[in-house]
mmCIF file of C-alpha atoms in Angstrom:
data_model
loop_
_atom_site.group_PDB
_atom_site.id
_atom_site.type_symbol
_atom_site.label_atom_id
_atom_site.label_comp_id
_atom_site.label_asym_id
_atom_site.label_seq_id
_atom_site.Cartn_x
_atom_site.Cartn_y
_atom_site.Cartn_z
ATOM 1 C CA HIS L 1 0.000 0.000 0.000
ATOM 2 C CA LEU L 2 1.338 3.363 -1.024
ATOM 3 C CA TYR L 3 -0.784 5.509 1.282
ATOM 4 C CA LYS L 4 2.142 6.762 3.392
ATOM 5 C CA PRO L 5 4.342 7.812 0.421
ATOM 6 C CA CYS L 6 1.299 9.391 -1.231
ATOM 7 C CA LEU L 7 0.548 11.390 1.887
ATOM 8 C CA ASP L 8 4.206 12.440 2.191
ATOM 9 C CA VAL L 9 4.211 13.779 -1.395
ATOM 10 C CA ILE L 10 0.997 15.713 -0.817
ATOM 11 C CA ASP L 11 2.316 17.222 2.424
ATOM 12 C CA LYS L 12 5.670 18.154 0.889
ATOM 13 C CA HIS L 13 4.359 19.724 -2.340
ATOM 14 C CA GLN L 14 0.952 21.068 -1.320
ATOM 15 C CA SER L 15 1.816 24.682 -2.128
ATOM 16 C CA ILE L 16 2.590 23.808 -5.774
ATOM 17 C CA TRP L 17 -0.945 22.777 -6.631
ATOM 18 C CA LEU L 18 -3.010 25.946 -6.516
ATOM 19 C CA ALA L 19 -5.795 25.261 -9.011
ATOM 20 C CA PRO L 20 -9.021 24.969 -6.965
ATOM 21 C CA SER L 21 -10.247 21.803 -8.704
ATOM 22 C CA LEU L 22 -6.838 20.176 -8.334
ATOM 23 C CA LEU L 23 -6.693 21.195 -4.684
ATOM 24 C CA ASP L 24 -10.098 19.644 -4.100
ATOM 25 C CA HIS L 25 -8.968 16.353 -5.642
ATOM 26 C CA LEU L 26 -5.751 16.409 -3.644
ATOM 27 C CA ARG L 27 -7.663 17.017 -0.426
ATOM 28 C CA ARG L 28 -9.864 14.031 -1.150
ATOM 29 C CA ILE L 29 -6.822 11.871 -1.879
ATOM 30 C CA GLU L 30 -5.206 13.151 1.289
ATOM 31 C CA ILE L 31 -8.308 12.280 3.295
ATOM 32 C CA GLU L 32 -8.374 8.786 1.817
ATOM 33 C CA CYS L 33 -4.712 8.302 2.763
ATOM 34 C CA LEU L 34 -5.310 9.625 6.271
ATOM 35 C CA ILE L 35 -8.252 7.281 6.773
ATOM 36 C CA LYS L 36 -6.350 4.264 5.435
ATOM 37 C CA LEU L 37 -3.429 5.105 7.743
ATOM 38 C CA ASN L 38 -5.865 5.478 10.653
ATOM 39 C CA ARG L 39 -4.962 9.148 11.139
ATOM 40 C CA LEU L 40 -8.578 9.919 11.715
ATOM 41 C CA ASP L 41 -8.076 13.123 13.730
ATOM 42 C CA ARG L 42 -6.382 14.762 10.732
ATOM 43 C CA ALA L 43 -8.995 13.338 8.366
ATOM 44 C CA VAL L 44 -11.748 14.864 10.531
ATOM 45 C CA VAL L 45 -10.104 18.295 10.337
ATOM 46 C CA GLN L 46 -9.992 18.087 6.528
ATOM 47 C CA LEU L 47 -13.531 16.711 6.246
ATOM 48 C CA GLU L 48 -14.898 19.433 8.530
ATOM 49 C CA ALA L 49 -13.213 22.062 6.339
ATOM 50 C CA ILE L 50 -14.683 20.599 3.159
ATOM 51 C CA ARG L 51 -18.096 20.293 4.795
ATOM 52 C CA ARG L 52 -18.053 24.025 5.591
ATOM 53 C CA GLU L 53 -16.860 24.982 2.095
ATOM 54 C CA ARG L 54 -18.832 22.572 -0.089
ATOM 55 C CA PRO L 55 -21.130 20.295 1.882
ATOM 56 C CA SER L 56 -22.184 17.051 0.244
ATOM 57 C CA THR L 57 -23.690 13.765 1.325
ATOM 58 C CA GLU L 58 -20.408 11.964 0.670
ATOM 59 C CA VAL L 59 -18.430 14.337 2.889
ATOM 60 C CA VAL L 60 -20.996 14.195 5.696
ATOM 61 C CA GLN L 61 -21.113 10.401 5.599
ATOM 62 C CA ARG L 62 -17.320 10.100 5.607
ATOM 63 C CA LEU L 63 -17.095 12.591 8.458
ATOM 64 C CA ALA L 64 -19.693 10.723 10.510
ATOM 65 C CA ASP L 65 -17.872 7.448 9.813
ATOM 66 C CA ALA L 66 -14.552 8.969 10.937
ATOM 67 C CA TYR L 67 -16.170 10.222 14.138
ATOM 68 C CA PHE L 68 -17.598 6.734 14.773
ATOM 69 C CA ARG L 69 -14.218 5.138 14.232
ATOM 70 C CA LEU L 70 -12.735 7.603 16.709
ATOM 71 C CA GLY L 71 -15.374 6.563 19.246
ATOM 72 C CA ARG L 72 -17.075 9.941 19.066
ATOM 73 C CA ARG L 73 -20.637 8.785 18.408
ATOM 74 C CA ASP L 74 -22.112 12.048 19.716
ATOM 75 C CA HIS L 75 -20.206 14.017 17.062
ATOM 76 C CA ALA L 76 -21.307 11.572 14.365
ATOM 77 C CA VAL L 77 -24.952 11.871 15.406
ATOM 78 C CA ARG L 78 -24.748 15.672 15.565
ATOM 79 C CA THR L 79 -23.119 15.791 12.113
ATOM 80 C CA LEU L 80 -25.827 13.639 10.547
ATOM 81 C CA ARG L 81 -28.635 15.487 12.320
ATOM 82 C CA GLU L 82 -27.359 18.877 11.174
ATOM 83 C CA ALA L 83 -27.023 17.691 7.587
ATOM 84 C CA ALA L 84 -30.420 15.969 7.616
ATOM 85 C CA ALA L 85 -32.052 19.161 8.912
ATOM 86 C CA GLN L 86 -31.099 20.977 5.715
ATOM 87 C CA PRO L 87 -33.875 21.208 3.095
ATOM 88 C CA SER L 88 -31.351 20.017 0.499
ATOM 89 C CA ALA L 89 -30.635 16.733 2.340
ATOM 90 C CA ASP L 90 -30.833 13.862 -0.110
ATOM 91 C CA THR L 91 -32.391 10.441 0.385
ATOM 92 C CA HIS L 92 -29.123 8.698 1.297
ATOM 93 C CA LEU L 93 -28.389 11.202 4.024
ATOM 94 C CA LEU L 94 -31.921 11.018 5.426
ATOM 95 C CA ILE L 95 -31.830 7.224 5.468
ATOM 96 C CA GLY L 96 -28.397 7.154 7.116
ATOM 97 C CA ALA L 97 -29.502 9.532 9.870
ATOM 98 C CA SER L 98 -32.756 7.641 10.328
ATOM 99 C CA GLN L 99 -30.980 4.290 10.696
ATOM 100 C CA LEU L 100 -28.681 5.774 13.298
ATOM 101 C CA LEU L 101 -31.525 7.210 15.365
ATOM 102 C CA VAL L 102 -34.049 4.357 15.160
ATOM 103 C CA HIS L 103 -33.435 3.214 18.757
ATOM 104 C CA GLU L 104 -32.180 6.472 20.261
ATOM 105 C CA ASN L 105 -34.992 8.685 19.001
ATOM 106 C CA PRO L 106 -37.678 6.635 17.201
ATOM 107 C CA GLU L 107 -39.891 9.629 16.421
ATOM 108 C CA GLU L 108 -37.071 11.549 14.765
ATOM 109 C CA ALA L 109 -35.989 8.418 12.881
ATOM 110 C CA PHE L 110 -39.525 7.939 11.562
ATOM 111 C CA GLN L 111 -39.780 11.583 10.474
ATOM 112 C CA LEU L 112 -36.470 11.325 8.602
ATOM 113 C CA ALA L 113 -37.626 8.119 6.896
ATOM 114 C CA GLN L 114 -40.846 9.875 5.948
ATOM 115 C CA ARG L 115 -38.870 12.746 4.387
ATOM 116 C CA ALA L 116 -36.773 10.210 2.467
ATOM 117 C CA LYS L 117 -39.950 8.606 1.097
ATOM 118 C CA GLU L 118 -41.297 12.000 0.079
ATOM 119 C CA THR L 119 -37.985 12.875 -1.586
ATOM 120 C CA ALA L 120 -37.875 9.614 -3.571
ATOM 121 C CA SER L 121 -41.557 8.785 -3.900
ATOM 122 C CA SER L 122 -41.015 6.564 -6.940
ATOM 123 C CA ASP L 123 -38.257 4.424 -5.396
ATOM 124 C CA PRO L 124 -39.595 1.129 -4.004
ATOM 125 C CA ALA L 125 -36.461 0.553 -1.915
ATOM 126 C CA VAL L 126 -36.974 3.871 -0.113
ATOM 127 C CA TRP L 127 -40.627 2.998 0.455
ATOM 128 C CA MET L 128 -39.634 -0.343 1.979
ATOM 129 C CA PHE L 129 -37.112 1.430 4.207
ATOM 130 C CA PHE L 130 -39.855 3.817 5.360
ATOM 131 C CA ILE L 131 -42.259 0.959 6.059
ATOM 132 C CA GLU L 132 -39.642 -1.010 7.985
ATOM 133 C CA THR L 133 -38.724 2.093 9.997
ATOM 134 C CA GLY L 134 -42.406 2.583 10.765
ATOM 135 C CA PHE L 135 -42.656 -0.890 12.253
ATOM 136 C CA LEU L 136 -39.367 -0.498 14.145
ATOM 137 C CA THR L 137 -40.412 2.801 15.692
ATOM 138 C CA GLY L 138 -43.927 1.865 16.814
ATOM 139 C CA HIS L 139 -45.789 3.452 13.897
ATOM 140 C CA ASP L 140 -47.451 0.168 13.045
ATOM 141 C CA LEU L 141 -50.723 1.618 11.743
ATOM 142 C CA GLU L 142 -48.966 4.051 9.404
ATOM 143 C CA ALA L 143 -46.533 1.345 8.270
ATOM 144 C CA SER L 144 -49.386 -1.096 7.590
ATOM 145 C CA GLN L 145 -51.262 1.499 5.550
ATOM 146 C CA ARG L 146 -48.134 2.349 3.562
ATOM 147 C CA LEU L 147 -47.485 -1.361 3.007
ATOM 148 C CA GLN L 148 -50.878 -1.658 1.317
ATOM 149 C CA GLU L 149 -50.145 1.493 -0.685
ATOM 150 C CA PHE L 150 -46.741 0.035 -1.624
ATOM 151 C CA ARG L 151 -48.433 -3.074 -3.051
ATOM 152 C CA GLU L 152 -50.718 -0.888 -5.150
ATOM 153 C CA ARG L 153 -47.985 1.509 -6.338
ATOM 154 C CA PHE L 154 -45.361 -1.139 -7.092
ATOM 155 C CA PRO L 155 -47.280 -4.299 -8.079
ATOM 156 C CA THR L 156 -44.292 -5.823 -9.892
ATOM 157 C CA SER L 157 -41.760 -5.125 -7.140
ATOM 158 C CA THR L 158 -39.886 -8.124 -5.839
ATOM 159 C CA ALA L 159 -39.111 -6.333 -2.571
ATOM 160 C CA LEU L 160 -42.194 -7.836 -1.007
ATOM 161 C CA GLU L 161 -43.591 -11.300 -1.397
ATOM 162 C CA ALA L 162 -46.794 -12.608 0.117
ATOM 163 C CA VAL L 163 -46.406 -16.168 1.373
ATOM 164 C CA SER L 164 -48.604 -18.444 3.390
ATOM 165 C CA PHE L 165 -47.525 -19.993 6.665
ATOM 166 C CA PRO L 166 -47.261 -23.507 5.136
ATOM 167 C CA ASP L 167 -44.998 -22.046 2.413
ATOM 168 C CA VAL L 168 -42.743 -20.521 5.073
ATOM 169 C CA MET L 169 -42.530 -23.832 6.904
ATOM 170 C CA GLN L 170 -41.754 -25.664 3.656
ATOM 171 C CA ARG L 171 -38.969 -23.190 2.819
ATOM 172 C CA LEU L 172 -37.479 -23.537 6.297
ATOM 173 C CA ALA L 173 -37.507 -27.321 6.010
ATOM 174 C CA ALA L 174 -35.812 -27.112 2.608
ATOM 175 C CA GLN L 175 -33.039 -24.921 4.024
ATOM 176 C CA GLN L 176 -32.217 -27.436 6.736
#
């Protein structure tokens, strides 16, 4: 692995590369090297800087992951919550924050899943995530209603299959 030599070259010659697009690429390479070398504190500093300058789902997710790996769950949760609170938050970010909060704050997790469904209303996978989150967070009635709506909206989806109890037992027997 050439992460250490790569990082050394970037550190040594950083002032040479002044073009903004090149600098952005170099920062991302530097972050990748820092993460691979487990220099997460430095990676967090870079990711925080990029998040302030040009926030994106990728940067937020990498930052939250770095915080988790550092054992700083509270920072990871705060980072995801702040990003998810933005009107521009995309489906992936909303789902990631929702998954993180499903046990800690079920109501917030459900609301984030609901926003994800509204953002990607034609995506059956997002609908299934919303329905599952509904059941996990005690919103059984809403989840059941949306499950019926899912069947109507996506009749050819393979994400959901109705099976009888004898069929389940037969499948279990076949697996053993």
